[in-house]
Short mmCIF file of C-alpha atoms in Angstrom, two decimals:
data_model
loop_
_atom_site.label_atom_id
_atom_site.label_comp_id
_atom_site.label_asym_id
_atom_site.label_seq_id
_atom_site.Cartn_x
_atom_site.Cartn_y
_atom_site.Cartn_z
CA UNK A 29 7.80 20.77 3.10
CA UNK A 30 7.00 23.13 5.86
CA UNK A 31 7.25 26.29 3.32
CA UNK A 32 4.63 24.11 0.66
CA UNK A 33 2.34 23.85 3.80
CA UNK A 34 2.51 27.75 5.44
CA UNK A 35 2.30 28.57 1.85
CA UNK A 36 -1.04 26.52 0.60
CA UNK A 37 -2.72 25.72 3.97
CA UNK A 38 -3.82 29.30 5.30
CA UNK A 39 -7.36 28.28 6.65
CA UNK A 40 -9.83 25.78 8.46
CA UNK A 41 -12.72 26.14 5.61
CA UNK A 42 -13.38 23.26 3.11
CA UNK A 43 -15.32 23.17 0.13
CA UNK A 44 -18.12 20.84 0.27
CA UNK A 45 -16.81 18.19 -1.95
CA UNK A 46 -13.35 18.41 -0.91
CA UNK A 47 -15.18 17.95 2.69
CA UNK A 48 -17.02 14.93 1.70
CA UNK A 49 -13.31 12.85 0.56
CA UNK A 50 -11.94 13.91 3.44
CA UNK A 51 -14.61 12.69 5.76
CA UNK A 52 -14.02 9.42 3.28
CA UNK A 53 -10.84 8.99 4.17
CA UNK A 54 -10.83 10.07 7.37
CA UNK A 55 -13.43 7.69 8.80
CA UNK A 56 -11.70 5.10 7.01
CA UNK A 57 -8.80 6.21 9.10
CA UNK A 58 -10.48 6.35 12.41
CA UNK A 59 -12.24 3.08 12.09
CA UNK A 60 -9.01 1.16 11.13
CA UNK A 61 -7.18 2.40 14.07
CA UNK A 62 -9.91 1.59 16.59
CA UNK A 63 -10.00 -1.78 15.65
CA UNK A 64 -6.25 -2.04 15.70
CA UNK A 65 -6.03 -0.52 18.83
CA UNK A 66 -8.91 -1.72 20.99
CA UNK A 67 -10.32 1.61 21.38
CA UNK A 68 -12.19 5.01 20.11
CA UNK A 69 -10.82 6.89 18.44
CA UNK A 70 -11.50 10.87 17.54
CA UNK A 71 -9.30 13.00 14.67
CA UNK A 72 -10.03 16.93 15.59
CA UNK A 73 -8.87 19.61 13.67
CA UNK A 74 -6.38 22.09 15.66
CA UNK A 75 -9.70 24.05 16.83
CA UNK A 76 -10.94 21.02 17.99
CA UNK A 77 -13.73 20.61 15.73
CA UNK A 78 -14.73 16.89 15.05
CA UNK A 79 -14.01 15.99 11.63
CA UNK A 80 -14.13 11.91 11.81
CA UNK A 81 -14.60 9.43 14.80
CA UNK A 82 -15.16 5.10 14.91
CA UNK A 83 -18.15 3.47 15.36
CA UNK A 84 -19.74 4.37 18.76
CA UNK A 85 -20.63 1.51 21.00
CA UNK A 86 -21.86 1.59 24.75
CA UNK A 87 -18.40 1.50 26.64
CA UNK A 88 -17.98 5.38 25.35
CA UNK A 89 -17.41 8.00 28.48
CA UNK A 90 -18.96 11.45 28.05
CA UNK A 91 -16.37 13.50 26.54
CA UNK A 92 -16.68 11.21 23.42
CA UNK A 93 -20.49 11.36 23.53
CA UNK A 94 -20.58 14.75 23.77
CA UNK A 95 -17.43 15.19 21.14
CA UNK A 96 -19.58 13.64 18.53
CA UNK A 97 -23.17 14.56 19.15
CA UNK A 98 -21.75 18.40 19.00
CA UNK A 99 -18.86 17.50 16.38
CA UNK A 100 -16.28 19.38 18.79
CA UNK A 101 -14.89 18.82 22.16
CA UNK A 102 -16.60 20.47 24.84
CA UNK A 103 -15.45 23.75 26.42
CA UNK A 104 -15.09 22.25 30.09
CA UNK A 105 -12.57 18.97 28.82
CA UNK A 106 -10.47 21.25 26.66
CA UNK A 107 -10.13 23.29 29.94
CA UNK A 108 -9.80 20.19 32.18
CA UNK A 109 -6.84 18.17 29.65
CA UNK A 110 -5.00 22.06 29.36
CA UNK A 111 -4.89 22.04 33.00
CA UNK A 112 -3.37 18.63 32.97
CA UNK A 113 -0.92 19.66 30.39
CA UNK A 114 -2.19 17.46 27.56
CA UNK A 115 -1.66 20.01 24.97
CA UNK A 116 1.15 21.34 25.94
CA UNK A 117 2.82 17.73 25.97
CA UNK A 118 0.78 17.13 22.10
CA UNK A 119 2.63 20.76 20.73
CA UNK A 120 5.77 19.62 22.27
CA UNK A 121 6.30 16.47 21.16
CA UNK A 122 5.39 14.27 17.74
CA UNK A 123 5.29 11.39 19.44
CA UNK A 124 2.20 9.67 21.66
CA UNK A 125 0.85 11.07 25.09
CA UNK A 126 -0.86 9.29 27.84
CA UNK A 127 -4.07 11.24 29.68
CA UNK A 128 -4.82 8.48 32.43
CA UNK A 129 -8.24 8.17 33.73
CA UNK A 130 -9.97 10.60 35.27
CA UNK A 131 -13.70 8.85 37.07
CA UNK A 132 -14.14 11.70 39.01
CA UNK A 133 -14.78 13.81 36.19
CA UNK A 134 -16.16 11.29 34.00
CA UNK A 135 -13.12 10.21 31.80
CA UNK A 136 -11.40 7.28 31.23
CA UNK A 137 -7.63 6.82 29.64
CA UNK A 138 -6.78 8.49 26.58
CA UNK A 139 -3.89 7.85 24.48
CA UNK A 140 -3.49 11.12 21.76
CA UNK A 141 -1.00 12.82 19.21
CA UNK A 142 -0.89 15.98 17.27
CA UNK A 143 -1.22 15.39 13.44
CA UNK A 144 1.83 17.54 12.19
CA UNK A 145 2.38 19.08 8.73
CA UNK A 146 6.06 20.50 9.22
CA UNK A 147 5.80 22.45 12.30
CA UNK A 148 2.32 23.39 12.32
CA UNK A 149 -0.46 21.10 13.73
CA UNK A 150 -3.27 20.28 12.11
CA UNK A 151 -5.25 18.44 14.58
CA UNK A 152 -5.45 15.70 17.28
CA UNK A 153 -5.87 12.16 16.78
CA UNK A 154 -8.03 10.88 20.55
CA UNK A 155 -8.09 7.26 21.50
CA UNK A 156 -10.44 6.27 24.26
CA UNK A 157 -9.74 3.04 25.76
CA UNK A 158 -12.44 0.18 26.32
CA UNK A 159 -12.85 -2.54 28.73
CA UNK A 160 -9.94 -4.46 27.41
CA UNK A 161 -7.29 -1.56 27.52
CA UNK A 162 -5.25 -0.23 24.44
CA UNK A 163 -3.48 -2.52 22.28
CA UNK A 164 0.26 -3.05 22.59
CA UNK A 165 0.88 -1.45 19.81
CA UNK A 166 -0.90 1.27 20.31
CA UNK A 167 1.99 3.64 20.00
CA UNK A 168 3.63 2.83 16.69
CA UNK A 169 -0.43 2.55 15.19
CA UNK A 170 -1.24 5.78 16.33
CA UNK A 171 2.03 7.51 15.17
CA UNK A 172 1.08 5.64 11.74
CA UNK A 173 -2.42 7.10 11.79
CA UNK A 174 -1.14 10.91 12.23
CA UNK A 175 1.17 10.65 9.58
CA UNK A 176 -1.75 9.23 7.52
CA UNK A 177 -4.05 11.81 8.21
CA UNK A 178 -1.44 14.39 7.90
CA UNK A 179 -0.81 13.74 4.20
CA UNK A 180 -4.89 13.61 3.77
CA UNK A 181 -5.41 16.58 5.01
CA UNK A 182 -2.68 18.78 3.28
CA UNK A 183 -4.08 17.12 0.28
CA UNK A 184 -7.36 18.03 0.38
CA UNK A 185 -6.66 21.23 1.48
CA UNK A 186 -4.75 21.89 -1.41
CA UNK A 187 -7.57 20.20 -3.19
CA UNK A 188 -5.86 17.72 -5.28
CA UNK A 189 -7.28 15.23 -7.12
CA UNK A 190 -8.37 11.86 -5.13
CA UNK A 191 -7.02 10.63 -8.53
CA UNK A 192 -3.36 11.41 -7.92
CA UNK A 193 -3.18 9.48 -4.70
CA UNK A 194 -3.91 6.19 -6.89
CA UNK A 195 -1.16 7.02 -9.34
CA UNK A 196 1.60 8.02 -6.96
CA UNK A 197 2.72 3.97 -7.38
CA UNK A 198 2.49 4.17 -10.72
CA UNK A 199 4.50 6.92 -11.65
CA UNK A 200 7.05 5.54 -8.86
CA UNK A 201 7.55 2.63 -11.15
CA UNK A 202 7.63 4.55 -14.13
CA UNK A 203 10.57 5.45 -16.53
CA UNK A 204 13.36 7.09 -14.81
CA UNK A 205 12.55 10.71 -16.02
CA UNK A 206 9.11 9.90 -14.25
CA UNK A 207 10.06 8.91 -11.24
CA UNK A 208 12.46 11.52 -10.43
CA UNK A 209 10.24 14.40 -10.67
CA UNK A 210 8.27 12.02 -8.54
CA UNK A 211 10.93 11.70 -6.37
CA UNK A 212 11.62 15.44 -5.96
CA UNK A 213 7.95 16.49 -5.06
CA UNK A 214 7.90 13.16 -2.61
CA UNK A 215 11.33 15.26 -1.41
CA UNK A 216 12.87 11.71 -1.62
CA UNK A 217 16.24 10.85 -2.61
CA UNK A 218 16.05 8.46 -5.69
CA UNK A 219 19.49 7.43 -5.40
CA UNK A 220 19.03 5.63 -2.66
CA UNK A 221 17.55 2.00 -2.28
CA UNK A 222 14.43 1.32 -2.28
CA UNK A 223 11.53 -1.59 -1.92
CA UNK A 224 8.71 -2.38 -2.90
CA UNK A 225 5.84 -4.86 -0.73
CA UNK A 226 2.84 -6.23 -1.99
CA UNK A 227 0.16 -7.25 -0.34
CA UNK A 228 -2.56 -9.48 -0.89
CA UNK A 229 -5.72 -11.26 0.35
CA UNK A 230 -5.68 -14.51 0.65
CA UNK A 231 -7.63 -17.07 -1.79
CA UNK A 232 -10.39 -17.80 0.36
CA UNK A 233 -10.97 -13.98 1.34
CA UNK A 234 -10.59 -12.43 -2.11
CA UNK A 235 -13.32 -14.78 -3.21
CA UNK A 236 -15.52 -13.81 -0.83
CA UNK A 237 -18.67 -11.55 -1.22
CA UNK A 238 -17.11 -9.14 1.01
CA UNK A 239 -13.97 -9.33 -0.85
CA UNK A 240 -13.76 -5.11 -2.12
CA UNK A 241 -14.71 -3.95 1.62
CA UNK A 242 -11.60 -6.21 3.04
CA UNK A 243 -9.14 -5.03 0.20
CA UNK A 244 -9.76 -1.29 1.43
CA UNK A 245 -9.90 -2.43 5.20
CA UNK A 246 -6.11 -4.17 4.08
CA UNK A 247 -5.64 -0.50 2.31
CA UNK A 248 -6.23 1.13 5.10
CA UNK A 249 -3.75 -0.83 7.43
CA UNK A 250 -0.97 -1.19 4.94
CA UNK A 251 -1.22 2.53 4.64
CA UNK A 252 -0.58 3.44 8.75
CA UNK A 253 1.85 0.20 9.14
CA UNK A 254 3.94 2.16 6.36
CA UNK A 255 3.74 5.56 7.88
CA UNK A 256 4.50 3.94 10.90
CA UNK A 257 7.87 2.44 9.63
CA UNK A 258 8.86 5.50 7.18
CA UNK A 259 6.86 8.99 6.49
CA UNK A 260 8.08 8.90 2.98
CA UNK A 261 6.66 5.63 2.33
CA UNK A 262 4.12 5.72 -0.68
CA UNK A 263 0.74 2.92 -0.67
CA UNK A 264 -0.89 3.02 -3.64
CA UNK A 265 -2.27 0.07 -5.96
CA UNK A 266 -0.16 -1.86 -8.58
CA UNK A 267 -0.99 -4.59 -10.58
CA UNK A 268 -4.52 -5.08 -8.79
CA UNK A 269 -2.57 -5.48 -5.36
CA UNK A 270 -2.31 -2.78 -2.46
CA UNK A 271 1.33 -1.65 -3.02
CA UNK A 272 4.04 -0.20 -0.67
CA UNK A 273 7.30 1.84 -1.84
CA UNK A 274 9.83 2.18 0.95
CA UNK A 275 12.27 5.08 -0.67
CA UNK A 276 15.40 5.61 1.28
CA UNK A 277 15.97 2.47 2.78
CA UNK A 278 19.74 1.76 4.40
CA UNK A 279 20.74 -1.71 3.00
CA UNK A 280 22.54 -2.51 6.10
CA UNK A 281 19.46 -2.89 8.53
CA UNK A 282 17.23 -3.04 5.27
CA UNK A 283 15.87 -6.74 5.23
CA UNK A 284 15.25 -7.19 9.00
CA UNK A 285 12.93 -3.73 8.95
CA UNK A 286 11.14 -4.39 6.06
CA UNK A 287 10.60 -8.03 7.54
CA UNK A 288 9.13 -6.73 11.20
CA UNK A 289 6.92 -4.13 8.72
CA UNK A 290 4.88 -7.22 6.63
CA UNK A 291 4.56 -9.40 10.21
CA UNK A 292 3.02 -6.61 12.12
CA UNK A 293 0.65 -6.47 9.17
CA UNK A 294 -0.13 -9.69 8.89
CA UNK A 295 -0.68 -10.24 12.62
CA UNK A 296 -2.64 -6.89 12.48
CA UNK A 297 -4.74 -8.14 9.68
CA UNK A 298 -5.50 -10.83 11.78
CA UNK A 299 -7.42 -8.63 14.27
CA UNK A 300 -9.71 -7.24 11.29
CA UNK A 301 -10.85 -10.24 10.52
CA UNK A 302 -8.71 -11.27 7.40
CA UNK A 303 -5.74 -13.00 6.32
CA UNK A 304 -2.96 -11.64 4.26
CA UNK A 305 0.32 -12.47 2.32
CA UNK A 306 3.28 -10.20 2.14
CA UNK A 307 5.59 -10.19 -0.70
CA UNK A 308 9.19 -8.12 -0.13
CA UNK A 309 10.82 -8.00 -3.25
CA UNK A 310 14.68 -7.50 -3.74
CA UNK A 311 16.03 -3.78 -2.28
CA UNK A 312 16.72 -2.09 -5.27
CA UNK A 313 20.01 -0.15 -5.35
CA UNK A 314 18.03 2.70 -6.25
CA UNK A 315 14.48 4.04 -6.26
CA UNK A 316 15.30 4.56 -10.15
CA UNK A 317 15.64 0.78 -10.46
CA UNK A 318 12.90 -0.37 -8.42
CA UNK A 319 10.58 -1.08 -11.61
CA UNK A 320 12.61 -4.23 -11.95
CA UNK A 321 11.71 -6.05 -8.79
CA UNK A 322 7.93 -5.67 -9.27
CA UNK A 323 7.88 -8.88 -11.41
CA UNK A 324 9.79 -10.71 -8.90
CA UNK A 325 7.50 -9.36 -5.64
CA UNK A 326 4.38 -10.20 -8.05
CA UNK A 327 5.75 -13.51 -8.69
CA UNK A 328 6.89 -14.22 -5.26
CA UNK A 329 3.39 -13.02 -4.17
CA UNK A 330 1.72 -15.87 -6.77
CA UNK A 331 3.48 -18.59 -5.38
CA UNK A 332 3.26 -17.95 -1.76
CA UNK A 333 -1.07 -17.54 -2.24
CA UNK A 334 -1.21 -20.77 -4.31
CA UNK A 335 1.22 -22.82 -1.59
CA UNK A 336 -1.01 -21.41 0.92
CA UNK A 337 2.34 -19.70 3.39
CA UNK A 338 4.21 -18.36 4.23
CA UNK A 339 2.35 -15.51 4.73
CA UNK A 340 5.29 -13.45 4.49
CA UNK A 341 7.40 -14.05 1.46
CA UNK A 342 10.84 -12.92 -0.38
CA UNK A 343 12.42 -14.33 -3.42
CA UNK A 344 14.49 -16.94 -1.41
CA UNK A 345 11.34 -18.45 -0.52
CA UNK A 346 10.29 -19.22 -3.65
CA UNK A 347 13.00 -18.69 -6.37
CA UNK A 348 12.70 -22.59 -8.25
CA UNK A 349 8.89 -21.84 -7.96
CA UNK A 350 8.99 -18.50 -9.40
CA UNK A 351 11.32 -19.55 -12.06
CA UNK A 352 9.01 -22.78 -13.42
CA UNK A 353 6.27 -19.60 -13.66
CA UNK A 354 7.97 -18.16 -16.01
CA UNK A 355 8.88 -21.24 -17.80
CA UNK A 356 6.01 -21.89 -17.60
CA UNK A 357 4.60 -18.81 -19.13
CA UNK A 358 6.74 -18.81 -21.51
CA UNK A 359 5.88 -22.37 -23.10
CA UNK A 360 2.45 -20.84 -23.20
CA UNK A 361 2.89 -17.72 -25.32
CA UNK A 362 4.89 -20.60 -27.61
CA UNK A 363 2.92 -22.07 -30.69
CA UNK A 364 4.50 -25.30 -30.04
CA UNK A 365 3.16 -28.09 -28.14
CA UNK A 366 3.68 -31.88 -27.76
CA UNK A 367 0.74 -33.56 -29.98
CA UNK A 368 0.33 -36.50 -27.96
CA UNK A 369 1.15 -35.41 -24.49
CA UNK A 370 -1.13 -32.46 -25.03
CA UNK A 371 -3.77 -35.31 -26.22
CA UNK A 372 -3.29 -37.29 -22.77
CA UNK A 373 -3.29 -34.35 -20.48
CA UNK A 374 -6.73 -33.23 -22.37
CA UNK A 375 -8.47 -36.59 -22.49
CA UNK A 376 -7.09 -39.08 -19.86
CA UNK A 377 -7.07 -37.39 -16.60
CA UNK A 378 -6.04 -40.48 -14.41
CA UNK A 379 -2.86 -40.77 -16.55
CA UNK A 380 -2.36 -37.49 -16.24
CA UNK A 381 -2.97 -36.96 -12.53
CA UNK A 382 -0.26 -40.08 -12.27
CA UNK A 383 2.07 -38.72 -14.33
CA UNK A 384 2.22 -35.58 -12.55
CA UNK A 385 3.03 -37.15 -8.79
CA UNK A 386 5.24 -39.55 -10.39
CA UNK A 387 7.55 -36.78 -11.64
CA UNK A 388 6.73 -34.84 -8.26
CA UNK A 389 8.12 -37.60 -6.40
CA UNK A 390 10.92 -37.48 -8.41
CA UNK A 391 10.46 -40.72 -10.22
CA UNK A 392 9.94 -42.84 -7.10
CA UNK A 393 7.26 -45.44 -7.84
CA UNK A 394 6.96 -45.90 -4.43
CA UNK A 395 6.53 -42.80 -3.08
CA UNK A 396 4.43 -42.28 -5.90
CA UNK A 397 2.11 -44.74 -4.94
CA UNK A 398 1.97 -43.54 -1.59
CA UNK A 399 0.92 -40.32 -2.31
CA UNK A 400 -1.84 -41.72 -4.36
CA UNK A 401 -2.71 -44.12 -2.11
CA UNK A 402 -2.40 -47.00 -4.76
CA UNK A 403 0.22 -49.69 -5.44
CA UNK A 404 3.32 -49.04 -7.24
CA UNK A 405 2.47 -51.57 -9.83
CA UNK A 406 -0.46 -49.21 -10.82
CA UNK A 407 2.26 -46.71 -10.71
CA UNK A 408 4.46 -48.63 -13.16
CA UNK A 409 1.53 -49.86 -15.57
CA UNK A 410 0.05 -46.36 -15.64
CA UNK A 411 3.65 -44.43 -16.38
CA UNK A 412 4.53 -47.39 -18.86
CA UNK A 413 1.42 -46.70 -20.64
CA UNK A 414 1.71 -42.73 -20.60
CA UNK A 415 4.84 -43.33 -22.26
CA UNK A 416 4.07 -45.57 -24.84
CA UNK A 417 0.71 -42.82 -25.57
CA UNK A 418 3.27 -40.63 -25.76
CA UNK A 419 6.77 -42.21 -27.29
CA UNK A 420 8.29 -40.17 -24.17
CA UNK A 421 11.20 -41.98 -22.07
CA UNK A 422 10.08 -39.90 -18.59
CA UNK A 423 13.56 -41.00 -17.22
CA UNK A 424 15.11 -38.92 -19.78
CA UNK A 425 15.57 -35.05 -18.17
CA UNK A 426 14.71 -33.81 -21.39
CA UNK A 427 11.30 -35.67 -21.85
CA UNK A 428 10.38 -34.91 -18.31
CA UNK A 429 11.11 -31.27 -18.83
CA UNK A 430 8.48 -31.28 -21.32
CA UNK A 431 6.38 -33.32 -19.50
CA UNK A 432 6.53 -31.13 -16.55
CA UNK A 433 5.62 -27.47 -18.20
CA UNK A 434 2.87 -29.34 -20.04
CA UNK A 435 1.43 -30.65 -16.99
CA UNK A 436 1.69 -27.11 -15.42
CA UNK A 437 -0.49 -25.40 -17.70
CA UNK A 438 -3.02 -28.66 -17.32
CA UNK A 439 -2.96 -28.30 -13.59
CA UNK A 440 -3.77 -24.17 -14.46
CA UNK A 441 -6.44 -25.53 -16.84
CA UNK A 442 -4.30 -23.22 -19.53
CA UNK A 443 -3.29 -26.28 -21.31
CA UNK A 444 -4.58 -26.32 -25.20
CA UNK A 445 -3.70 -27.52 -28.59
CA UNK A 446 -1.83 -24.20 -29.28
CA UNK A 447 0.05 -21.26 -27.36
CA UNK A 448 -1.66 -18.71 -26.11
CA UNK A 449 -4.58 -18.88 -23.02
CA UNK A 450 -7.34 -21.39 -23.02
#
């Protein structure tokens, strides 16, 4: 990596519409992170020059002020945080210093790190506190964000496509040919196992008006919580969803990691605003084999949105629910259907609404009733008359399997005389 970077990155100068993505991406960047971490938040390049900050709001102390009305930090601060040995701590170390506040000159606590590209810095990342202090998670956030902006930068200066970024998912789930040269750009071993997380809005907030500007504020954090938790981690979209590849995993420690990664995302998401659902699907033995679990996460993902939690889901979750999906999907690619159930479901709905929690409750007329809030001799008349509609015997397994993956696709409104989608 380090001889790609010496070798590509050799100045500061952008062209203009290389400049203009990376001030896309890098605001995006800065804004996420404030919110995440209860504070501003600056991202200088290694001559200090300001190339993206958060939205400014009255709590801001001068060196931030004057930081973005001049777009670089002023001469007497750099002097002032050398002299407290801020840079010398951000060159020596990759992780996150403290600068504590300074009222006497006019500052107040700063949290920073150096954005690293092998052993050359690129820049600073600055976080100002507010009024409420930093978040506690402050550190692992902003080690997240550097790593983020880290691969933005080396991109752009290399001036690659914004278009590759999007594949980069993709191609990881690709044919194995694919995803080995993949693999040997990423520098990632694809021998090793691998996962793959989904993540989603939830109903409510993907229908929305603001729905687009919350998927890329979801985007955003996905992409720092995964930096965060691996540097070789790749966020891209699949299948609609905001995607996460975690390459390299060790399948000892794999499950709890991956775990702590989609609950500190969903918590985070929280703090924006919006509410998200985490799918982990199965840690593949290899990155080679990962392709396989994507149906699973995207299943898993499905049935945790439509039960409404929990908001962080694996396969053991939902495994009898994501297997009467695909039944389910595959009565309705079938030409087949049952003539007069099909009729019932279509034309009587209080039948069919009946039938449906009377197999739910597992043939219980009782419970049944219960449910429905009517007496169980309604229960019995309706069910009696369903099957005499229908010439189906609902205590027999076989007639209520039927029953069952037509009443699916009626519940889905995919339910018509004929396979295939209404």
């Amino acid at each position: 990596m380090l001889s790609v970077v010496n070798g590509r990155i050799q100045n500061t100068d952008y062209h203009s519409d290389v400049l203009t993505l990376i001030e896309e991406d890098l605001f995006a960047i800065a804004q996420t992170t404030a919110r995440l971490t209860s504070s501003h938040v600056v991202i200088e390049d290694a001559a200090n020059k300001v190339l993206a900050y958060s939205t400014v709001s009255n709590d801001i102390d001068e060196l931030r002020r004057a930081s973005i009305l001049t777009r670089r930090g002023p001469r007497k601060y750099e002097v002032l945080l050398k002299d407290l040995g801020a840079y010398r701590e951000l060159h020596r170390t990759r992780g996150v210093i403290r600068v504590p506040e300074r009222p006497e000159d006019g500052l107040k606590e700063r949290a920073a790190i150096a954005i690293f590209a092998g052993d050359r810095i690129l820049g600073y990342i600055w976080l100002q506190a507010t009024g409420s202090g930093f978040a506690p998670t402050v550190d692992d956030l902003l080690v997240g964000a550097a790593r983020r902006t880290s691969a933005e930068l080396v991109r752009h200066r290399n001036q690659q496509s914004i278009h590759l970024r999007e594949d980069r998912v993709a191609r990881l789930l690709s044919d194995p040919d694919e995803v080995a040269a993949s693999a040997r750009f990423a520098r990632v071993d694809p021998e090793r196992p691998a996962c793959l997380l989904l993540v989603s809005l939830a109903l409510e907030d993907a229908r929305a008006a603001e729905a687009e500007l919350k998927r890329g504020e979801v985007a955003n954090l996905a992409a720092l919580h995964a930096a965060a938790f691996k540097d070789s981690a790749v966020v891209g979209q699949y299948a609609g969803e905001t995607t996460i590849v975690v390459p390299g995993l060790r399948t000892g420690d794999a499950a709890a990691g991956l775990r702590q990664l989609a609950e500190a995302m969903v918590k985070d998401a929280r703090r924006l605003g919006v509410a998200v659902y985490v799918a982990i699907g199965s840690v593949a033995p290899s990155l080679l084999e990962l392709r396989s679990t994507a149906g699973e996460a995207a299943a898993v993902l499905a049935s945790a949105r439509r039960a409404g939690g929990p908001q962080v889901a694996t396969l053991d979750d939902f495994e009898t629910e994501v297997l009467l999906e695909a039944a389910v999907r595959s009565f309705e690619a079938s030409p087949f259907r049952h003539r007069a159930l099909t009729r019932l479901c279509l034309e009587d709905e209080e039948l069919a609404i009946t039938l449906e929690e009377y197999l739910a409750a597992g043939l219980d007329v009782t419970a049944c009733g219960r449910s429905m809030n009517v007496h169980k001799n309604t229960v019995y008349y309706r069910v009696a008359k369903a099957s005499r509609l229908t010439g189906l015997d609902f205590g027999n397994p076989v007639h209520s399997a039927i029953a069952l993956l037509h009443l699916e696709l009626w519940k889905a409104k995919r339910l018509t005389t004929a396979g295939g989608a209404a």
